[in-house]
Short mmCIF file of C-alpha atoms in Angstrom, two decimals:
data_model
loop_
_atom_site.label_atom_id
_atom_site.label_comp_id
_atom_site.label_asym_id
_atom_site.label_seq_id
_atom_site.Cartn_x
_atom_site.Cartn_y
_atom_site.Cartn_z
CA MET X 1 136.98 86.01 63.97
CA LYS X 2 137.20 89.28 65.92
CA LYS X 3 133.48 89.66 66.98
CA PRO X 4 133.24 86.19 69.36
CA ILE X 5 135.70 87.92 71.00
CA ILE X 6 134.39 91.26 71.76
CA LEU X 7 131.26 89.68 72.60
CA VAL X 8 133.25 87.65 75.32
CA SER X 9 134.93 90.26 76.86
CA VAL X 10 131.94 92.79 77.00
CA LEU X 11 130.67 89.66 79.15
CA LEU X 12 133.42 89.04 80.89
CA ALA X 13 133.44 92.83 82.03
CA MET X 14 129.16 92.83 82.98
CA VAL X 15 129.77 89.58 84.94
CA GLY X 16 132.78 91.15 86.76
CA ILE X 17 130.52 94.23 87.61
CA VAL X 18 127.85 92.50 88.79
CA ALA X 19 130.02 90.03 91.12
CA ALA X 20 131.83 93.56 92.37
CA LEU X 21 128.42 95.07 93.36
CA TYR X 22 127.47 91.96 94.69
CA ILE X 23 130.32 91.93 97.19
CA TRP X 24 130.27 94.91 97.25
CA ASN X 25 126.53 95.48 99.25
CA LYS X 26 126.56 92.12 100.30
CA PRO X 27 124.47 91.97 103.59
CA LYS X 28 124.87 91.61 107.33
CA ARG X 29 125.69 88.42 109.21
CA THR X 30 122.81 88.28 111.12
CA ALA X 31 122.51 84.81 113.77
CA GLU X 32 119.03 84.58 112.48
CA ALA X 33 120.16 83.10 108.79
CA GLU X 34 123.60 80.86 109.96
CA LYS X 35 123.31 77.70 111.73
CA PRO X 36 124.91 77.80 115.27
CA ALA X 37 127.74 76.19 115.17
CA GLU X 38 128.19 75.08 118.64
CA ILE X 39 124.92 74.85 121.22
CA VAL X 40 125.86 75.73 124.64
CA THR X 41 124.56 77.21 127.83
CA ALA X 42 125.41 80.57 129.25
CA THR X 43 127.07 79.14 131.98
CA GLN X 44 129.15 76.89 130.10
CA LEU X 45 130.04 80.03 127.56
CA TYR X 46 130.90 82.25 130.81
CA SER X 47 132.60 79.67 132.13
CA SER X 48 135.04 78.37 129.30
CA TYR X 49 135.53 82.36 129.31
CA THR X 50 136.47 82.52 132.82
CA THR X 51 139.34 79.40 132.26
CA ASP X 52 140.56 80.25 129.50
CA GLU X 53 139.89 83.03 126.95
CA VAL X 54 142.02 82.31 124.45
CA ALA X 55 140.90 78.70 123.86
CA ALA X 56 137.25 80.31 124.16
CA ASN X 57 137.86 82.48 121.02
CA THR X 58 139.65 80.05 119.29
CA ARG X 59 136.16 77.73 119.71
CA PHE X 60 133.25 80.75 120.10
CA LEU X 61 134.86 84.30 118.53
CA ASN X 62 133.09 84.87 115.30
CA LYS X 63 130.59 82.19 115.50
CA THR X 64 127.10 81.80 115.45
CA ILE X 65 126.19 79.91 118.08
CA GLN X 66 123.69 79.10 120.11
CA VAL X 67 123.00 79.58 124.18
CA SER X 68 120.27 78.64 126.69
CA GLY X 69 119.78 80.25 130.04
CA ASN X 70 118.18 82.31 132.27
CA VAL X 71 117.02 86.15 131.94
CA GLU X 72 118.61 87.82 134.21
CA SER X 73 117.49 91.42 132.92
CA ILE X 74 116.51 92.43 129.82
CA SER X 75 118.68 96.49 129.45
CA SER X 76 119.08 98.37 125.81
CA ASP X 77 122.40 99.10 124.37
CA GLY X 78 123.28 102.46 123.48
CA LYS X 79 121.31 102.92 120.57
CA GLY X 80 118.12 101.60 122.36
CA ALA X 81 118.21 97.92 121.11
CA LEU X 82 116.98 95.04 122.82
CA VAL X 83 119.71 93.17 124.92
CA ILE X 84 118.98 90.29 127.02
CA ASN X 85 121.29 89.12 130.22
CA PHE X 86 121.81 85.86 130.78
CA ALA X 87 122.68 85.00 134.82
CA THR X 88 125.72 82.83 134.57
CA GLU X 89 126.08 81.50 138.67
CA SER X 90 129.49 82.61 138.01
CA GLU X 91 131.20 84.18 140.88
CA ASP X 92 131.93 87.61 140.08
CA GLY X 93 128.38 87.96 139.09
CA GLY X 94 129.03 87.85 135.25
CA ILE X 95 126.86 87.36 133.02
CA VAL X 96 126.19 87.04 128.81
CA SER X 97 124.25 89.57 127.24
CA ALA X 98 122.45 89.39 123.80
CA THR X 99 122.14 92.13 121.68
CA PHE X 100 119.43 92.06 118.89
CA PRO X 101 120.05 94.27 116.19
CA GLU X 102 116.88 96.24 116.95
CA PRO X 103 114.55 97.31 119.69
CA LYS X 104 112.01 94.30 119.83
CA ASP X 105 108.71 94.17 121.62
CA LEU X 106 109.60 91.45 123.79
CA LYS X 107 109.60 90.92 127.92
CA PRO X 108 110.37 87.94 128.93
CA GLU X 109 110.74 87.70 132.42
CA SER X 110 113.46 87.69 134.81
CA GLY X 111 114.06 84.67 135.67
CA SER X 112 112.33 82.67 132.92
CA PRO X 113 114.11 80.23 130.60
CA ILE X 114 114.94 81.51 126.82
CA ILE X 115 117.27 80.09 123.98
CA ILE X 116 118.78 82.66 121.79
CA LYS X 117 121.27 82.29 118.66
CA GLY X 118 123.72 85.38 118.77
CA ILE X 119 127.19 85.70 117.50
CA CYS X 120 130.26 85.66 119.84
CA ALA X 121 132.07 89.15 120.51
CA GLY X 122 134.29 87.77 122.41
CA TYR X 123 134.82 88.35 126.72
CA ILE X 124 135.48 91.91 128.52
CA PRO X 125 136.95 90.69 131.89
CA GLY X 126 135.42 92.36 135.17
CA GLU X 127 137.88 93.86 137.34
CA MET X 128 135.70 96.23 138.52
CA LEU X 129 132.27 95.14 138.03
CA GLY X 130 131.81 90.97 136.87
CA GLY X 131 132.75 90.35 133.62
CA GLU X 132 130.51 90.14 130.01
CA VAL X 133 130.67 87.98 127.29
CA GLN X 134 128.60 90.03 124.18
CA LEU X 135 126.75 87.54 121.27
CA SER X 136 125.41 90.21 118.72
CA GLN X 137 122.85 90.27 115.66
CA CYS X 138 120.90 88.10 117.94
CA ALA X 139 117.79 86.20 117.11
CA LEU X 140 115.50 83.55 118.88
CA ALA X 141 116.18 80.59 118.51
CA GLN X 142 112.86 78.31 117.05
CA MET R 1 149.83 101.32 168.24
CA LYS R 2 149.98 105.30 167.26
CA SER R 3 149.92 104.23 163.05
CA THR R 4 147.22 101.14 163.60
CA ILE R 5 144.79 103.71 164.66
CA ILE R 6 146.00 106.56 162.14
CA ILE R 7 145.52 104.01 158.96
CA SER R 8 141.84 102.97 161.01
CA LEU R 9 140.87 106.10 160.77
CA ALA R 10 141.72 106.78 157.14
CA ALA R 11 140.10 103.86 156.50
CA LEU R 12 137.09 105.28 158.32
CA LEU R 13 137.54 108.64 156.69
CA PHE R 14 137.76 106.87 153.04
CA SER R 15 134.54 105.05 153.67
CA LEU R 16 132.30 108.67 154.81
CA ASN R 17 133.12 109.99 152.09
CA GLY R 18 130.66 110.67 149.27
CA ASN R 19 132.45 109.56 146.12
CA ALA R 20 133.69 106.10 147.61
CA GLN R 21 131.42 104.51 144.70
CA LYS R 22 132.18 103.53 141.17
CA TYR R 23 129.66 104.33 138.50
CA PHE R 24 129.33 101.90 135.14
CA THR R 25 127.70 101.18 131.96
CA ARG R 26 127.68 98.14 129.79
CA SER R 27 126.16 99.80 126.77
CA GLY R 28 128.69 102.44 126.31
CA TYR R 29 128.95 104.15 122.94
CA LEU R 30 132.00 104.19 121.05
CA GLY R 31 132.61 105.16 117.89
CA PHE R 32 135.38 106.16 114.66
CA PHE R 33 135.73 108.16 111.76
CA SER R 34 137.94 108.36 108.99
CA LYS R 35 137.60 111.25 106.53
CA THR R 36 139.70 111.82 103.57
CA SER R 37 138.61 112.97 99.92
CA MET R 38 137.72 109.88 98.73
CA GLU R 39 135.74 108.25 101.02
CA ASP R 40 134.10 108.62 105.07
CA ILE R 41 134.06 105.54 107.28
CA LYS R 42 132.55 105.55 110.48
CA ALA R 43 132.09 102.79 112.86
CA ASP R 44 129.87 102.70 116.21
CA ASN R 45 129.57 100.18 119.28
CA ASN R 46 126.98 100.36 121.03
CA LYS R 47 128.07 97.94 123.96
CA ALA R 48 131.16 99.87 125.93
CA THR R 49 132.00 98.73 129.45
CA PHE R 50 132.64 101.93 130.84
CA VAL R 51 133.53 102.06 134.78
CA ILE R 52 134.92 105.16 137.11
CA ASP R 53 136.08 104.71 140.63
CA ALA R 54 135.03 108.30 141.95
CA ALA R 55 137.25 107.18 144.96
CA THR R 56 140.60 106.60 142.95
CA GLY R 57 138.96 108.24 139.59
CA GLN R 58 140.55 104.85 138.27
CA ILE R 59 138.74 104.28 134.77
CA GLU R 60 138.48 101.53 132.07
CA ILE R 61 136.92 101.58 128.91
CA SER R 62 136.72 98.13 126.91
CA ALA R 63 134.67 97.18 124.18
CA LEU R 64 135.02 94.55 121.47
CA GLN R 65 136.78 94.78 118.05
CA THR R 66 133.29 92.76 116.20
CA ALA R 67 130.89 94.85 117.74
CA PHE R 68 131.70 97.93 115.68
CA GLU R 69 129.39 98.23 113.59
CA PHE R 70 130.23 99.47 109.69
CA GLU R 71 127.48 100.61 107.12
CA LYS R 72 129.28 97.91 104.51
CA ALA R 73 128.99 94.18 105.23
CA LEU R 74 132.10 93.97 103.84
CA MET R 75 134.06 96.97 105.60
CA GLN R 76 133.40 95.48 108.85
CA GLU R 77 134.67 92.04 107.66
CA HIS R 78 138.41 93.81 106.32
CA TYR R 79 138.42 95.89 109.53
CA ASN R 80 138.21 92.37 111.70
CA GLU R 81 140.19 90.37 109.25
CA ASN R 82 142.68 92.55 108.04
CA TYR R 83 143.52 95.72 109.86
CA VAL R 84 142.47 95.23 113.51
CA GLU R 85 143.03 91.21 113.26
CA SER R 86 140.01 90.66 116.03
CA GLU R 87 140.78 87.24 116.16
CA LYS R 88 144.21 87.80 117.57
CA TYR R 89 143.10 90.59 119.64
CA PRO R 90 139.29 90.77 120.08
CA LYS R 91 139.66 94.37 122.18
CA ALA R 92 140.28 97.38 122.68
CA THR R 93 140.94 98.64 125.94
CA PHE R 94 141.31 101.97 127.64
CA LYS R 95 143.02 102.16 131.34
CA GLY R 96 143.45 105.32 133.23
CA LYS R 97 142.98 107.52 135.69
CA LEU R 98 141.17 110.62 135.71
CA GLU R 99 143.71 113.96 136.57
CA ASN R 100 140.83 116.08 139.05
CA ILE R 101 138.90 113.29 140.39
CA GLY R 102 138.27 115.22 143.60
CA ALA R 103 137.13 118.08 142.25
CA ILE R 104 134.18 116.02 140.27
CA GLN R 105 131.16 115.01 142.35
CA PHE R 106 129.07 112.79 141.03
CA THR R 107 126.45 113.82 143.06
CA LYS R 108 125.94 117.04 142.64
CA ASP R 109 124.60 118.86 139.46
CA GLY R 110 127.73 120.24 137.18
CA VAL R 111 129.88 119.80 134.30
CA TYR R 112 133.02 119.03 134.86
CA GLN R 113 136.24 118.99 132.86
CA THR R 114 138.95 116.63 133.39
CA LYS R 115 141.48 114.38 131.82
CA ALA R 116 142.09 110.41 131.48
CA VAL R 117 145.61 109.91 131.17
CA GLY R 118 146.47 105.93 131.26
CA GLU R 119 147.27 102.94 128.10
CA LEU R 120 145.23 102.62 125.35
CA SER R 121 145.65 99.14 123.99
CA ILE R 122 144.27 98.66 120.13
CA HIS R 123 145.64 95.57 117.74
CA GLY R 124 148.45 94.25 120.51
CA VAL R 125 150.02 97.81 120.71
CA THR R 126 149.64 99.86 123.82
CA ARG R 127 150.15 103.43 124.12
CA THR R 128 149.83 106.11 126.97
CA ILE R 129 147.46 108.93 125.90
CA SER R 130 145.88 111.92 127.53
CA ILE R 131 141.99 112.59 126.85
CA PRO R 132 140.35 115.33 127.61
CA ALA R 133 136.87 114.63 128.73
CA THR R 134 134.27 115.98 130.41
CA ILE R 135 131.78 114.59 132.90
CA THR R 136 128.18 116.25 133.20
CA VAL R 137 125.92 115.62 135.93
CA LYS R 138 122.21 116.50 135.90
CA GLY R 139 119.46 115.37 137.66
CA GLY R 140 121.35 112.28 138.95
CA VAL R 141 121.94 111.33 135.33
CA ILE R 142 126.26 110.88 134.87
CA THR R 143 127.13 111.30 131.08
CA ALA R 144 131.07 111.10 130.01
CA GLU R 145 132.32 112.13 126.43
CA ALA R 146 135.42 112.25 125.07
CA LYS R 147 136.78 112.74 121.63
CA PHE R 148 140.35 111.68 121.13
CA THR R 149 142.70 110.67 117.68
CA VAL R 150 144.11 107.70 117.20
CA SER R 151 147.35 106.70 114.50
CA CYS R 152 146.86 103.61 112.67
CA LYS R 153 150.40 103.77 112.17
CA GLU R 154 151.52 104.00 115.80
CA HIS R 155 148.85 100.83 116.71
CA ASN R 156 151.38 99.18 113.60
CA ILE R 157 147.26 98.81 111.85
CA GLU R 158 149.06 98.85 108.35
CA ILE R 159 146.33 100.55 105.76
CA PRO R 160 147.65 98.68 102.01
CA SER R 161 148.65 100.91 99.19
CA ALA R 162 145.78 100.85 96.95
CA VAL R 163 142.75 101.95 99.52
CA LYS R 164 145.62 104.64 101.75
CA ASP R 165 144.14 107.76 99.87
CA ASN R 166 140.72 106.23 101.17
CA ILE R 167 142.01 105.58 104.76
CA ASN R 168 143.01 108.71 106.99
CA ASP R 169 145.75 107.66 109.36
CA LYS R 170 144.48 109.69 112.10
CA ILE R 171 140.99 108.27 113.18
CA ASP R 172 138.75 110.61 115.84
CA VAL R 173 137.27 108.80 117.98
CA THR R 174 134.34 109.61 119.96
CA ALA R 175 133.39 107.91 123.55
CA LYS R 176 130.13 108.83 125.20
CA ALA R 177 128.60 107.02 127.89
CA THR R 178 125.46 107.71 130.45
CA LEU R 179 126.97 105.73 133.87
CA GLN R 180 124.75 104.38 137.04
CA GLU R 181 125.44 103.79 140.54
CA LEU R 182 127.32 100.20 140.72
CA LYS R 183 125.17 98.76 143.33
CA LYS R 184 127.40 95.43 145.14
#
């Protein structure tokens, strides 16, 4: 009678440990692995943020979104990862920036159209320079 | 009439000032570090915006909370959901002034010690702080660097008692950026 109880508790403990380890080591989110919750153009995304930042955050923040637009420039972030900056046709010269997880040998020409997926990190208003909507963990959309 | 002339002269002088320029980056580094005997926690943001107006000394630093990267995805999730509540408060900002801006020559090699005094906003709480900073100009490359401490408690960031031995109330923050001239 006692044996099955011990067996069950050992099994439960093992399941618990495996689950805890899984949660602790769960992989980082990347846009590549997720379906986009929204599909927009860079111009639409930027103007949503300049019109109503709170509403735009409710719609986009922390979600994977697919963004299309024309490349304005290519740069890199503080650790050298690839950043593609989209033009936005806005008056303040603002941009939508798409940061990839690492440096990438990808050099789209300025002015060329491109479609990416990224996790929306929000908006930095441009008081002294143009504003910026940031997308992180980006990937090229297939 | 006289005052108009004086004002125009002042405006002219101001525009001739070599420092009448802005310097910026959209790829600045902001990192923080919490050290306890139980655990070290580190996070990096490589997409912070830094802007310095060399004429007025005005400085602005902004970073988006969800762009901070942690070693563990779970830590990052907890940071955004339970600690800084990124959905409610997506940004961390500092807006202030560099004290001795007149002494900093952005076009001349040198190491300039300064102090940024202004308002730091994190988690919806704004506090006035003073941050010692260094600006280095070398061969036309301008680097700004600062280290300071932020208290979780002072910004209403609650650390649950279950993990209070794992997270230090005093968080060490490092800011570092290479700035370029803003061409308009």
